[in-house]
Tab-separated table of N, CA and C in Angstrom:
chain	number	residue	atom	x	y	z
A	1	UNK	N	23.555	6.900	-52.153
A	1	UNK	CA	22.227	6.316	-51.935
A	1	UNK	C	21.505	7.324	-51.648
A	2	UNK	N	20.137	7.334	-52.308
A	2	UNK	CA	19.215	8.380	-52.160
A	2	UNK	C	18.331	8.203	-50.937
A	3	UNK	N	17.712	9.366	-50.599
A	3	UNK	CA	16.849	9.026	-49.297
A	3	UNK	C	15.501	8.322	-49.561
A	4	UNK	N	15.056	8.312	-50.734
A	4	UNK	CA	13.990	7.439	-51.068
A	4	UNK	C	14.197	5.973	-50.925
A	5	UNK	N	15.543	5.609	-51.467
A	5	UNK	CA	15.928	4.198	-51.313
A	5	UNK	C	16.012	3.781	-49.823
A	6	UNK	N	16.507	4.795	-48.859
A	6	UNK	CA	16.583	4.455	-47.588
A	6	UNK	C	15.236	4.145	-46.872
A	7	UNK	N	14.305	5.093	-47.219
A	7	UNK	CA	12.849	5.162	-46.685
A	7	UNK	C	12.252	3.770	-46.984
A	8	UNK	N	12.510	3.185	-48.124
A	8	UNK	CA	11.883	1.830	-48.340
A	8	UNK	C	12.281	0.608	-47.571
A	9	UNK	N	13.449	0.758	-46.671
A	9	UNK	CA	14.111	-0.240	-45.841
A	9	UNK	C	13.374	-0.411	-44.760
A	10	UNK	N	13.338	-1.575	-44.241
A	10	UNK	CA	12.695	-1.774	-42.851
A	10	UNK	C	13.772	-1.523	-41.645
A	11	UNK	N	13.321	-1.358	-40.442
A	11	UNK	CA	14.141	-0.977	-39.479
A	11	UNK	C	15.180	-1.989	-39.224
A	12	UNK	N	14.903	-3.194	-39.375
A	12	UNK	CA	16.050	-4.229	-39.207
A	12	UNK	C	17.155	-3.948	-40.439
A	13	UNK	N	16.731	-3.769	-41.626
A	13	UNK	CA	17.539	-3.579	-42.699
A	13	UNK	C	18.452	-2.123	-42.592
A	14	UNK	N	17.708	-1.229	-41.851
A	14	UNK	CA	18.430	-0.002	-41.763
A	14	UNK	C	19.605	-0.162	-40.717
A	15	UNK	N	19.392	-0.839	-39.775
A	15	UNK	CA	20.290	-1.259	-38.722
A	15	UNK	C	21.514	-1.870	-39.222
A	16	UNK	N	21.378	-2.916	-40.041
A	16	UNK	CA	22.302	-3.626	-40.872
A	16	UNK	C	22.993	-2.690	-41.702
A	17	UNK	N	22.426	-1.955	-42.397
A	17	UNK	CA	22.954	-0.905	-43.276
A	17	UNK	C	23.918	0.246	-42.543
A	18	UNK	N	23.379	0.542	-41.447
A	18	UNK	CA	24.313	1.602	-40.538
A	18	UNK	C	25.488	0.785	-40.060
A	19	UNK	N	25.269	-0.576	-39.663
A	19	UNK	CA	26.399	-1.115	-39.095
A	19	UNK	C	27.620	-1.402	-40.276
A	20	UNK	N	27.081	-1.630	-41.470
A	20	UNK	CA	27.984	-1.949	-42.685
A	20	UNK	C	28.721	-0.436	-43.030
A	21	UNK	N	28.043	0.485	-42.835
A	21	UNK	CA	28.481	1.996	-43.345
A	21	UNK	C	29.562	2.351	-42.234
A	22	UNK	N	29.305	2.064	-40.954
A	22	UNK	CA	30.260	2.369	-40.025
A	22	UNK	C	31.661	1.615	-40.085
A	23	UNK	N	31.347	0.402	-40.467
A	23	UNK	CA	32.598	-0.409	-40.684
A	23	UNK	C	33.343	0.128	-42.029
A	24	UNK	N	32.642	0.431	-43.036
A	24	UNK	CA	33.278	1.115	-44.132
A	24	UNK	C	33.905	2.351	-43.790
A	25	UNK	N	33.278	3.282	-42.994
A	25	UNK	CA	34.015	4.469	-42.610
A	25	UNK	C	35.285	4.252	-41.892
A	26	UNK	N	35.248	3.205	-41.023
A	26	UNK	CA	36.349	2.861	-40.145
A	26	UNK	C	37.630	2.501	-41.180
A	27	UNK	N	37.232	1.666	-42.201
A	27	UNK	CA	38.203	1.390	-43.102
A	27	UNK	C	38.954	2.344	-43.961
A	28	UNK	N	37.904	3.465	-44.370
A	28	UNK	CA	38.209	4.406	-45.059
A	28	UNK	C	39.232	5.441	-44.231
A	29	UNK	N	38.760	5.511	-42.928
A	29	UNK	CA	39.741	6.372	-42.308
A	29	UNK	C	41.116	5.579	-42.120
A	30	UNK	N	41.073	4.439	-41.748
A	30	UNK	CA	42.385	3.684	-41.482
A	30	UNK	C	43.206	3.953	-42.816
A	31	UNK	N	42.715	3.730	-43.866
A	31	UNK	CA	43.312	3.886	-45.372
A	31	UNK	C	43.939	5.440	-45.336
A	32	UNK	N	43.081	6.396	-44.865
A	32	UNK	CA	43.529	7.692	-44.954
A	32	UNK	C	44.717	8.008	-44.124
A	33	UNK	N	44.780	7.331	-42.817
A	33	UNK	CA	45.783	7.546	-42.015
A	33	UNK	C	47.036	6.996	-42.618
A	34	UNK	N	46.929	5.952	-43.203
A	34	UNK	CA	48.383	5.309	-43.946
A	34	UNK	C	48.626	5.898	-45.139
A	35	UNK	N	47.726	6.750	-45.645
A	35	UNK	CA	48.018	7.347	-47.087
A	35	UNK	C	47.733	6.418	-48.159
A	36	UNK	N	46.876	5.489	-48.110
A	36	UNK	CA	46.450	4.516	-49.255
A	36	UNK	C	45.312	4.888	-49.702
A	37	UNK	N	44.404	5.920	-49.219
A	37	UNK	CA	43.144	6.392	-49.618
A	37	UNK	C	43.222	7.090	-50.978
A	38	UNK	N	42.607	6.562	-51.913
A	38	UNK	CA	42.771	7.274	-53.347
A	38	UNK	C	41.826	8.350	-53.599
A	39	UNK	N	40.636	8.262	-53.107
A	39	UNK	CA	39.430	9.186	-53.257
A	39	UNK	C	39.008	9.559	-51.931
A	40	UNK	N	39.345	10.860	-51.522
A	40	UNK	CA	39.110	11.309	-50.211
A	40	UNK	C	37.513	11.638	-50.108
A	41	UNK	N	36.862	11.843	-51.117
A	41	UNK	CA	35.447	12.220	-51.240
A	41	UNK	C	34.642	11.119	-50.709
A	42	UNK	N	35.109	9.794	-50.789
A	42	UNK	CA	34.573	8.541	-50.185
A	42	UNK	C	34.208	8.641	-48.722
A	43	UNK	N	34.862	9.301	-48.081
A	43	UNK	CA	34.619	9.561	-46.456
A	43	UNK	C	33.475	10.363	-46.500
A	44	UNK	N	33.394	11.471	-47.211
A	44	UNK	CA	32.204	12.402	-47.089
A	44	UNK	C	30.826	11.667	-47.515
A	45	UNK	N	30.969	10.863	-48.630
A	45	UNK	CA	29.772	10.182	-49.051
A	45	UNK	C	29.090	9.187	-48.167
A	46	UNK	N	30.192	8.610	-47.448
A	46	UNK	CA	29.792	7.520	-46.388
A	46	UNK	C	29.238	8.077	-45.342
A	47	UNK	N	29.749	9.301	-44.906
A	47	UNK	CA	29.374	10.090	-43.585
A	47	UNK	C	27.954	10.481	-43.818
A	48	UNK	N	27.659	10.963	-45.166
A	48	UNK	CA	26.328	11.477	-45.593
A	48	UNK	C	25.228	10.309	-45.659
A	49	UNK	N	25.722	9.118	-46.068
A	49	UNK	CA	24.818	8.025	-46.050
A	49	UNK	C	24.597	7.660	-44.609
A	50	UNK	N	25.319	7.755	-43.734
A	50	UNK	CA	25.246	7.331	-42.468
A	50	UNK	C	24.108	8.451	-41.894
A	51	UNK	N	24.321	9.571	-41.995
A	51	UNK	CA	23.281	10.534	-41.627
A	51	UNK	C	21.915	10.387	-42.147
A	52	UNK	N	21.757	9.896	-43.435
A	52	UNK	CA	20.652	9.529	-43.936
A	52	UNK	C	19.844	8.386	-43.313
A	53	UNK	N	20.523	7.404	-42.916
A	53	UNK	CA	20.206	6.105	-42.276
A	53	UNK	C	19.687	6.692	-40.847
A	54	UNK	N	20.392	7.424	-40.092
A	54	UNK	CA	19.873	7.729	-38.887
A	54	UNK	C	18.850	8.629	-38.806
A	55	UNK	N	18.609	9.508	-39.874
A	55	UNK	CA	17.518	10.344	-39.975
A	55	UNK	C	16.174	9.484	-40.270
A	56	UNK	N	16.255	8.522	-41.074
A	56	UNK	CA	15.153	7.482	-41.398
A	56	UNK	C	14.825	6.695	-40.187
A	57	UNK	N	15.817	6.186	-39.415
A	57	UNK	CA	15.598	5.615	-38.182
A	57	UNK	C	14.907	6.460	-37.284
A	58	UNK	N	15.152	7.495	-36.956
A	58	UNK	CA	14.586	8.511	-36.265
A	58	UNK	C	13.160	8.821	-36.550
A	59	UNK	N	12.943	9.067	-37.838
A	59	UNK	CA	11.532	9.263	-38.321
A	59	UNK	C	10.595	8.087	-38.059
A	60	UNK	N	11.328	6.841	-38.230
A	60	UNK	CA	10.481	5.575	-37.980
A	60	UNK	C	10.029	5.523	-36.501
A	61	UNK	N	11.108	5.892	-35.716
A	61	UNK	CA	10.967	5.657	-34.305
A	61	UNK	C	9.869	6.715	-33.863
A	62	UNK	N	9.784	7.876	-34.202
A	62	UNK	CA	8.859	8.844	-33.918
A	62	UNK	C	7.443	8.640	-34.525
A	63	UNK	N	7.216	7.941	-35.577
A	63	UNK	CA	6.066	7.777	-36.242
A	63	UNK	C	5.438	6.497	-35.295
A	64	UNK	N	6.235	5.636	-34.876
A	64	UNK	CA	5.745	4.576	-34.111
A	64	UNK	C	5.259	5.098	-32.885
A	65	UNK	N	5.580	6.135	-32.133
A	65	UNK	CA	5.069	6.635	-30.905
A	65	UNK	C	3.766	7.406	-30.930
A	66	UNK	N	3.464	7.853	-32.235
A	66	UNK	CA	2.412	8.410	-32.384
A	66	UNK	C	0.960	7.538	-32.607
């Protein structure tokens, strides 16, 4: 997911996306713990997507205060 795609989403959509990404990260970590994770880099990409969503949420929050 690219940052431009994230910036196009509304705040409600961003919160939904953040929730689904956190669920996905939980499942990936669970699979990693039992040894069923095939691609370890999936954890890294999901963590980066979570960071992107949090960044855009914070940007939107700060722009509303101005």
